[in-house]
CSV table of C-alpha atoms in Angstrom, one decimal:
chain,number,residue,atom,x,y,z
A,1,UNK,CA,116.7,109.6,107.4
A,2,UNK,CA,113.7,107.5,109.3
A,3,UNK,CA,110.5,106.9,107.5
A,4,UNK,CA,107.6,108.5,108.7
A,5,UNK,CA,104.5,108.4,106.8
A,6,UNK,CA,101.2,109.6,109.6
A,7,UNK,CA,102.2,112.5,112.5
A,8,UNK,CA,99.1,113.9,114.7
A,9,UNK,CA,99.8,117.6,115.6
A,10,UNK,CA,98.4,120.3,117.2
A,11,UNK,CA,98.1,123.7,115.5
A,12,UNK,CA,96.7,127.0,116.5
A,13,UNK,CA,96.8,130.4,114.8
A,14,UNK,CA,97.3,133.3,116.9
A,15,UNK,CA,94.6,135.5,118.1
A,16,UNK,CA,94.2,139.3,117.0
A,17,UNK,CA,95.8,142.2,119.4
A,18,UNK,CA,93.1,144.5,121.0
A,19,UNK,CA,92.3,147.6,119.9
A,20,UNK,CA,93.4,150.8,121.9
A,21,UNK,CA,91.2,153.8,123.8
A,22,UNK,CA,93.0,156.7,123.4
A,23,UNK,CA,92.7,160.4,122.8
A,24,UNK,CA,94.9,163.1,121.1
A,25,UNK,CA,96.1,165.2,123.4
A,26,UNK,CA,98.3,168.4,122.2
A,27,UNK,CA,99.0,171.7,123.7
A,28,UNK,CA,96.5,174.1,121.8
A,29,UNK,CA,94.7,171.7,121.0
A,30,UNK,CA,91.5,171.5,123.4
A,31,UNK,CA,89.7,168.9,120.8
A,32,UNK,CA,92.2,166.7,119.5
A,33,UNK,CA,89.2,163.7,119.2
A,34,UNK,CA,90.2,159.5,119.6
A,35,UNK,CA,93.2,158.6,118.0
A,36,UNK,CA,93.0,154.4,119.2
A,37,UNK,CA,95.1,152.2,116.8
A,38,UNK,CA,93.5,148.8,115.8
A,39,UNK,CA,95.1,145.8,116.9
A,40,UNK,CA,97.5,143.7,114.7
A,41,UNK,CA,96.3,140.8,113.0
A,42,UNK,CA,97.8,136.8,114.5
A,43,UNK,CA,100.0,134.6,112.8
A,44,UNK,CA,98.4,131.8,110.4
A,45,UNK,CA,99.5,128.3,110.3
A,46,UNK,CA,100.5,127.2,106.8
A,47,UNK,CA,101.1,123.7,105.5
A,48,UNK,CA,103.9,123.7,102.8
A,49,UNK,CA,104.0,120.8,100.2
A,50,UNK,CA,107.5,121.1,99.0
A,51,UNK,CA,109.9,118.8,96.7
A,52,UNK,CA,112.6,117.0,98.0
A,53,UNK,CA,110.9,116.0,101.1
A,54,UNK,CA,109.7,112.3,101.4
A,55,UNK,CA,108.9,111.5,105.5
A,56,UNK,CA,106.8,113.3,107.8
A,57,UNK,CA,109.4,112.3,110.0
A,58,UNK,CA,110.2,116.4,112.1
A,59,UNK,CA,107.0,116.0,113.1
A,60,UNK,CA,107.3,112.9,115.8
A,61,UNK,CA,109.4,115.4,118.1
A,62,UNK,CA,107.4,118.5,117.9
A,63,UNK,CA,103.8,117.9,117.4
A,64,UNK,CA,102.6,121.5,119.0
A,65,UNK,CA,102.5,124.4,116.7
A,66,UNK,CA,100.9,127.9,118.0
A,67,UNK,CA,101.2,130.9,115.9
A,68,UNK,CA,102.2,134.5,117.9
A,69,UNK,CA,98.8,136.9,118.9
A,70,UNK,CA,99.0,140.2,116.5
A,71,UNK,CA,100.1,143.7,118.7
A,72,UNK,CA,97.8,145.5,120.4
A,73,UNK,CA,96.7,148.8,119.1
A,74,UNK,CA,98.5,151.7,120.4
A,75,UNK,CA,97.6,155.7,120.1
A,76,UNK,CA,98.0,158.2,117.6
A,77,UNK,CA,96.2,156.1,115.4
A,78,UNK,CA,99.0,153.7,115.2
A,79,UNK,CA,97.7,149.5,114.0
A,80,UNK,CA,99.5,146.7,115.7
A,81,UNK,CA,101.7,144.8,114.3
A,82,UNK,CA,100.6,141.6,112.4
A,83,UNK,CA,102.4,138.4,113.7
A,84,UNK,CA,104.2,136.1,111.7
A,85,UNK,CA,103.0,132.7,109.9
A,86,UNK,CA,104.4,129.9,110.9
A,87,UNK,CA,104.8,127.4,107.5
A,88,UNK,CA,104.5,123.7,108.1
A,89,UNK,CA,106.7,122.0,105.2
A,90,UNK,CA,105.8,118.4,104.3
A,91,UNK,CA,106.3,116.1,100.9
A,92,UNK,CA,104.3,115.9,98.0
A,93,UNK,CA,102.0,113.9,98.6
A,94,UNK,CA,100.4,115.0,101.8
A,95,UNK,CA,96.5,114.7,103.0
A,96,UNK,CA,95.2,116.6,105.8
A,97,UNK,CA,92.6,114.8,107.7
A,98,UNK,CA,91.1,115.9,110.9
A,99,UNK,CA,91.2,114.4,114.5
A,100,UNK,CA,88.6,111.6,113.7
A,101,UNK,CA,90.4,111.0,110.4
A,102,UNK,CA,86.5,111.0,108.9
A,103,UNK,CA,87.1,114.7,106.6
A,104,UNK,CA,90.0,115.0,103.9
A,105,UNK,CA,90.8,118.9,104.8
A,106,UNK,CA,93.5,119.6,102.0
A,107,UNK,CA,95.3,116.6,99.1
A,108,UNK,CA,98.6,118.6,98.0
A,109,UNK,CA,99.4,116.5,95.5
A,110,UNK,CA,101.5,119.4,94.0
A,111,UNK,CA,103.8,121.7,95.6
A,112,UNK,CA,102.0,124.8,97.0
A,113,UNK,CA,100.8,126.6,100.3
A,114,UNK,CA,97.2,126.1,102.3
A,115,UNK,CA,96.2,127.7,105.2
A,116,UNK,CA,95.6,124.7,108.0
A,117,UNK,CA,94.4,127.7,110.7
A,118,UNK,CA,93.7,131.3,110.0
A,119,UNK,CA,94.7,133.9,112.4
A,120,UNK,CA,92.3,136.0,114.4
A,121,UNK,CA,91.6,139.3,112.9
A,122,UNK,CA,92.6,142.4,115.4
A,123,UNK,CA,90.0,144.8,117.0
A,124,UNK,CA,89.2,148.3,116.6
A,125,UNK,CA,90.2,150.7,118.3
A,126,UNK,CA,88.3,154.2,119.0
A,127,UNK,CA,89.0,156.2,116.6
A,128,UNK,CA,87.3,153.5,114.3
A,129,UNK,CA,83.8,154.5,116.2
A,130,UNK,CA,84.1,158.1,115.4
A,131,UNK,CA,81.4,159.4,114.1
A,132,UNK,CA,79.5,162.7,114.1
A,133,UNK,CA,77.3,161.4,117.1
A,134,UNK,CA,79.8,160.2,118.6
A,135,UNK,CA,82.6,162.8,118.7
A,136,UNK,CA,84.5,160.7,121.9
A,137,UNK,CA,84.0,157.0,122.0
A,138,UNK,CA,85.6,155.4,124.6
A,139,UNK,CA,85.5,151.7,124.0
A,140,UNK,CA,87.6,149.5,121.7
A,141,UNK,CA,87.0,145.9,120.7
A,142,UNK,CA,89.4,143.0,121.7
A,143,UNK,CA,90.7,140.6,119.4
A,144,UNK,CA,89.2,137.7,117.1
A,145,UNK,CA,90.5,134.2,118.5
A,146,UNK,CA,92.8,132.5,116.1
A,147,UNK,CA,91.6,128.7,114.9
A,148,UNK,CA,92.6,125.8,116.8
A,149,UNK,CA,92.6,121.8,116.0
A,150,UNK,CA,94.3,118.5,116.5
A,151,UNK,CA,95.0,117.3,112.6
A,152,UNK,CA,96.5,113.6,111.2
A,153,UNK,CA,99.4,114.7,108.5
A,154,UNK,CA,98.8,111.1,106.0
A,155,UNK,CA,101.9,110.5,103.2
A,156,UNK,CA,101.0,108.5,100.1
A,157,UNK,CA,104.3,108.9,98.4
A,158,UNK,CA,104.1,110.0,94.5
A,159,UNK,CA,105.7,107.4,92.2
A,160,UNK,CA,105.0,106.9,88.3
A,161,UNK,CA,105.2,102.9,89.0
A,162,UNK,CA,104.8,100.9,92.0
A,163,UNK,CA,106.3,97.2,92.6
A,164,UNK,CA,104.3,94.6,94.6
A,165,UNK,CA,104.0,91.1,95.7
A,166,UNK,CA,104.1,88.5,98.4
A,167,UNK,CA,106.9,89.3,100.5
A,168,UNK,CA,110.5,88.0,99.2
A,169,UNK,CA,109.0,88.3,95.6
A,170,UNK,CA,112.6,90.1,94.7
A,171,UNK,CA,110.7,93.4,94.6
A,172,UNK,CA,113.9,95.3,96.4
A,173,UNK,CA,116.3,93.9,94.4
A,174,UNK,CA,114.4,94.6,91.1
A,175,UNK,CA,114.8,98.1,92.0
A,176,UNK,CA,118.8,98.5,93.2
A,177,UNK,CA,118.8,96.9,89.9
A,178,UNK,CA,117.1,99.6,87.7
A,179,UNK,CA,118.3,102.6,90.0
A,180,UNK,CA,120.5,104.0,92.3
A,181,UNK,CA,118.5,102.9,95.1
A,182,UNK,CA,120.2,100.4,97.8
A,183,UNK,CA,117.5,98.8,99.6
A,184,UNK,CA,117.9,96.3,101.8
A,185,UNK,CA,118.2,93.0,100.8
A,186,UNK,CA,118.3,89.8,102.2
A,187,UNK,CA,116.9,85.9,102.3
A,188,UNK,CA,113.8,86.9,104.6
A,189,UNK,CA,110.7,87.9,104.6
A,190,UNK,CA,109.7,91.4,105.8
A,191,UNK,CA,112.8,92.6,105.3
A,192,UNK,CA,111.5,96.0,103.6
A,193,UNK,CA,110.0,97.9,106.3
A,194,UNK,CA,109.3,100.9,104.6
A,195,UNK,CA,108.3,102.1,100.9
A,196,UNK,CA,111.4,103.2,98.5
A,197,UNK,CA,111.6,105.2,96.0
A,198,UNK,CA,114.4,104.9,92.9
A,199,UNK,CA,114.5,107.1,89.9
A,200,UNK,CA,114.7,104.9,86.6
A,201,UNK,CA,116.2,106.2,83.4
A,202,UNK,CA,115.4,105.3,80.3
A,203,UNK,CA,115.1,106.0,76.4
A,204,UNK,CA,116.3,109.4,77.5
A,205,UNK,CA,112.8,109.0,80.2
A,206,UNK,CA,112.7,109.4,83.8
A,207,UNK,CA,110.3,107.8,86.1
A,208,UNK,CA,110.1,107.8,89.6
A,209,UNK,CA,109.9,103.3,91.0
A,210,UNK,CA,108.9,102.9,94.3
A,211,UNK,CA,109.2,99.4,96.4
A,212,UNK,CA,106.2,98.8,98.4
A,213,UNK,CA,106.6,96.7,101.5
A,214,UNK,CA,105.5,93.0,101.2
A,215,UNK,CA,101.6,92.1,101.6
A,216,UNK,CA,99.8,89.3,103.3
A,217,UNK,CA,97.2,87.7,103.3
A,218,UNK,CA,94.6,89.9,105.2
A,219,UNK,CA,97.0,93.1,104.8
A,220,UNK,CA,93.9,95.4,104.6
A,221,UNK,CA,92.7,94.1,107.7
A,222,UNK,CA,96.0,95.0,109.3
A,223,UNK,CA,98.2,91.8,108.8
A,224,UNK,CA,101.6,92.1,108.6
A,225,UNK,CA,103.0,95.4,107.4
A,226,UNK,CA,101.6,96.1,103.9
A,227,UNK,CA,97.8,97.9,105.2
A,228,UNK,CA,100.1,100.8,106.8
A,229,UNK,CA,101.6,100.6,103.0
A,230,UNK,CA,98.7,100.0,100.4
A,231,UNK,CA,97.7,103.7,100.3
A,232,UNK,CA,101.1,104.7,98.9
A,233,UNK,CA,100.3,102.1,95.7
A,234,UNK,CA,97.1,104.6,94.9
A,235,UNK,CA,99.3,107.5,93.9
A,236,UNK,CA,101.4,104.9,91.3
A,237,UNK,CA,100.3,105.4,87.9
A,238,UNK,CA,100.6,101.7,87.0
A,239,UNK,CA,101.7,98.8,88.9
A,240,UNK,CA,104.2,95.8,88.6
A,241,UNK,CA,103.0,93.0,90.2
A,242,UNK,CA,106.1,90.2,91.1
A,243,UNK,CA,105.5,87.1,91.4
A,244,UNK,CA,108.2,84.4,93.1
A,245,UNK,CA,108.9,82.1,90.1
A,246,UNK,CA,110.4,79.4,93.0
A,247,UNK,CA,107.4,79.5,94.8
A,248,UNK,CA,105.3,76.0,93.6
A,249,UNK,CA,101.6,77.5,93.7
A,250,UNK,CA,102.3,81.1,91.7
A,251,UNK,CA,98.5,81.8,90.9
A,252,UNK,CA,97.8,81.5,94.9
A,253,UNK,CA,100.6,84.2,95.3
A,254,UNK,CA,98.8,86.2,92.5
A,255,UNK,CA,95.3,85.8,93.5
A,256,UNK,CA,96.4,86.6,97.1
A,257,UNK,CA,97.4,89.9,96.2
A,258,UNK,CA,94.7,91.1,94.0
A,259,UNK,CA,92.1,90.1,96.8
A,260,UNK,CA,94.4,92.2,99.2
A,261,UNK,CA,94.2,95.5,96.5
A,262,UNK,CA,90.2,94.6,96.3
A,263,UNK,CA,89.4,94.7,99.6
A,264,UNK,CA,91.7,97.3,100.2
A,265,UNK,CA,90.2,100.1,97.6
A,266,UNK,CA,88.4,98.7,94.2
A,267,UNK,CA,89.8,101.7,92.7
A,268,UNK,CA,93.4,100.2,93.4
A,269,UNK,CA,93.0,97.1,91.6
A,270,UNK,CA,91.6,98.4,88.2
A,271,UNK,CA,94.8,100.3,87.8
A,272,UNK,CA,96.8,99.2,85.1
A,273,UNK,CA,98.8,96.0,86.3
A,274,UNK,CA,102.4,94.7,84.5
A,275,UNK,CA,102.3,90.5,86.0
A,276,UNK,CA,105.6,89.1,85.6
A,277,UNK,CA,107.1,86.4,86.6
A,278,UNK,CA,110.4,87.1,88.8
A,279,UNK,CA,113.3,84.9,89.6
A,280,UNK,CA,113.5,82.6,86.4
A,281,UNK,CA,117.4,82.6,86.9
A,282,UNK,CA,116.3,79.9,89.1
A,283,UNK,CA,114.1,78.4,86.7
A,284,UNK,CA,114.1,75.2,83.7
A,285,UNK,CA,112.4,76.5,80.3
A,286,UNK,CA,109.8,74.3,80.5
A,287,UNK,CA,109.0,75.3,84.1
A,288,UNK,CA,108.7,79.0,83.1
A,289,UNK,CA,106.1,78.4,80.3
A,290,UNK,CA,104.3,76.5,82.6
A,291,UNK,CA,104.2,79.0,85.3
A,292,UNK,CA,104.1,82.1,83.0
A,293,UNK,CA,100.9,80.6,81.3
A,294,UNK,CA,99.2,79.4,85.0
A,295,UNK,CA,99.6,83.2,85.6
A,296,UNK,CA,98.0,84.4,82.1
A,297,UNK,CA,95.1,82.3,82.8
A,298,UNK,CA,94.6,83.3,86.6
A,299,UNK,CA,95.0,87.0,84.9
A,300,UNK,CA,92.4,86.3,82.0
A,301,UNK,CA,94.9,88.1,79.9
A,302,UNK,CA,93.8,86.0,76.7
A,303,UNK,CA,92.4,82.7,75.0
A,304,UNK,CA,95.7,82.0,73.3
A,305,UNK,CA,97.5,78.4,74.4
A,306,UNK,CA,100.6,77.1,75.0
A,307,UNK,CA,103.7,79.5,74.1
A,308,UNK,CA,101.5,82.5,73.0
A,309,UNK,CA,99.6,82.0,76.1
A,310,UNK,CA,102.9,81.8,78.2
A,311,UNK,CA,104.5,85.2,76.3
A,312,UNK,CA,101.7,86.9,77.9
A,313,UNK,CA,103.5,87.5,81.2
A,314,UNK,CA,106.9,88.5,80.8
A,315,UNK,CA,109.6,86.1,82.6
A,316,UNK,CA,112.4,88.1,84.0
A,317,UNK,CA,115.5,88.0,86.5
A,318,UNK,CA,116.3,90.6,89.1
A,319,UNK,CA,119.3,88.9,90.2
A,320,UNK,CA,121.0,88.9,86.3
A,321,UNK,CA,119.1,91.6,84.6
A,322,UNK,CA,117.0,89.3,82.2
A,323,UNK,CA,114.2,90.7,80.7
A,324,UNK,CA,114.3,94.0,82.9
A,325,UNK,CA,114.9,96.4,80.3
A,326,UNK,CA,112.0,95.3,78.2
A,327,UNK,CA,109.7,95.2,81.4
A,328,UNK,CA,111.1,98.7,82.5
A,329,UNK,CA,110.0,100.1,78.8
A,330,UNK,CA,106.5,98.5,79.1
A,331,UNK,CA,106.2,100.9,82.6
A,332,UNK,CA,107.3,104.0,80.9
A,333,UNK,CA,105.1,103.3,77.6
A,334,UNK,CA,102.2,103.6,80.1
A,335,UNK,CA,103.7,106.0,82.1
A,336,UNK,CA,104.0,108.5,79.0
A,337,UNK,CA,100.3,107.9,78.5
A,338,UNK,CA,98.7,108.2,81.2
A,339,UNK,CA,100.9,112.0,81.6
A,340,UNK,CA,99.6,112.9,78.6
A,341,UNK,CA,96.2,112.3,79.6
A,342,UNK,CA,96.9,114.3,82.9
A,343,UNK,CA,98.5,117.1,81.5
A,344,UNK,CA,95.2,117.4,78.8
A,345,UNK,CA,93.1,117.4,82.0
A,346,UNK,CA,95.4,119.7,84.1
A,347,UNK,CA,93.8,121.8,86.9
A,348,UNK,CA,95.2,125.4,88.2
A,349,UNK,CA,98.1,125.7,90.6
A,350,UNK,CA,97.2,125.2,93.9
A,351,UNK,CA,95.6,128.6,95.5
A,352,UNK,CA,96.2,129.9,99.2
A,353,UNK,CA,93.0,128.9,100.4
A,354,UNK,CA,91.8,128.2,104.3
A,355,UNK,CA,90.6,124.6,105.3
């Protein structure tokens, strides 16, 4: 299935039906009085966030959604018929924004219903102006318009732990090697084009990995591919930030990539961080140390020197598995954690509740 993380549609509810003039009329009965149905209410239109969904991807071929009007009033004091909803189903995970993508309408960062546009409520018909005045009435009111608006539908994928890094940092092949993902992989840059997601088991835990595209340098400016990316590393919970161990000048990779998460949000680059060192498979002892404690410093992750400085930042290997489990333990620990600390500041479900 294609990737599709931002859709612009078009929704509108549907407008109320019109309430009905009409009179009894029944042999014997010279004063049967109004008997005008109101009209039936329109359809809403309801956004969905469901499980199992991860792309906005049915919404590039039909972007126009417009609810039925409600049934018009009819006599003998019979009511319209209310029209359907229509229900918009997207991933966890969704924002709402409107047309100029300046107002957040509706976050469903748990599954639950909203209502995007509210159907127009029916009119009255005559037997609803009865009154001991007014013994015949013989108008009715038409129907309330439904709502109508252009919206941007905006994924940020839920994961418990995001991987990034400079593109070719080994980030896809980290994760076909923890899950049952199968990303692409190959000896280029770029060659992730969009984010993916892996379940990790471990310790009898479960967390949800997710590989985010390759930054660059000036990525939250729009460089390369990671700014349509770095919203999807806000949801993550904490990140693991691979480094290319081959690469000569690692604390230029890592600095690179902090600055991008800076400029990007500030809130994105105080999330708690696991720096490791990837590809040491490829790598001399000595070289690691040096690199591994380069990093520490760049990270200010202590005063120690030498070795204890070096332990710091965990040296591991994709490719063979080396020091993966131990890294992939260090994720959950703080995964754990920080669900604790949601679940002790847990809201109520998400309510039906108009934009």
């Amino acid at each position: 299935m294609k990737f599709l993380d931002q859709a612009k549609i078009y929704v509108k509810s549907g407008d109320g039906g019109a309430g009905c003039v009409s009179f009894h009329r029944e042999k014997f009965i010279e004063f049967g009085g109004p008997d005008g149905g109101d009209g039936g209410r329109g359809g809403d239109i309801i956004v969905e966030a469901v499980p199992n969904l991860n792309t906005l991807i049915d919404y590039r071929y039909q972007q126009h959604f417009k609810a039925r009007r409600g049934n018009h009033g009819m006599g003998k004091n019979r009511t319209g018929k209310d029209s359907p909803a229509i229900v918009l189903r997207v991933p966890i995970g969704t924002q709402i924004l409107d047309e100029d993508h300046a107002t957040l309408l509706h976050d469903l960062t748990r599954p639950g219903r909203v209502i995007l546009a509210k159907g127009g409520d029916g009119g009255f018909g005559n037997a609803h102006f009865k009154s001991s005045t007014n013994q015949a009435p013989r108008h009715s009111t038409p129907g309330w318009k439904g709502q109508e608006r252009w919206v941007w539908l905006r994924l940020k994928l839920i994961a418990d732990v995001g991987l990034i890094g400079l593109p070719n940092a080994g980030k896809s092949t980290l994760l076909s090697a923890v899950s049952r993902a199968r990303p692409k992989i190959a000896d280029y840059p770029f060659t992730t084009l969009h984010p993916q997601l892996g379940v990790v088991g471990i310790d009898d835990q479960e967390f949800v990995l997710a590989d985010l595209p390759g930054l660059i340098e000036g990525a939250h400016e729009g460089a390369g591919l990671g700014h349509r990316f770095l919203g999807h590393a806000e949801r993550c919970r904490v990140l693991i930030h691979l480094v290319d161990g081959t690469e000569e000048d690692v604390v230029t990779s890592y600095r690179t990539i902090r600055k991008e998460l800076s400029a990007y949000n500030p809130t994105l680059a105080e999330k708690p961080e696991i720096l490791c060192l990837n590809k040491c498979d490829a790598l001399g002892p000595e070289e690691i140390e040096r690199k591994c404690a380069a990093l520490a410093r760049a990270a200010k992750l202590g005063k120690a020197r030498g070795k204890k400085l070096a332990g710091l930042v965990p040296a591991i290997s994709g490719a063979t598995g080396e020091g993966v489990k131990k890294l992939m333990r260090d994720a959950l620990s703080i995964v754990l954690k920080a669900r604790v600390k949601e679940a002790e500041e847990a809201v109520q479900p998400l309510e039906l509740a108009s934009a």
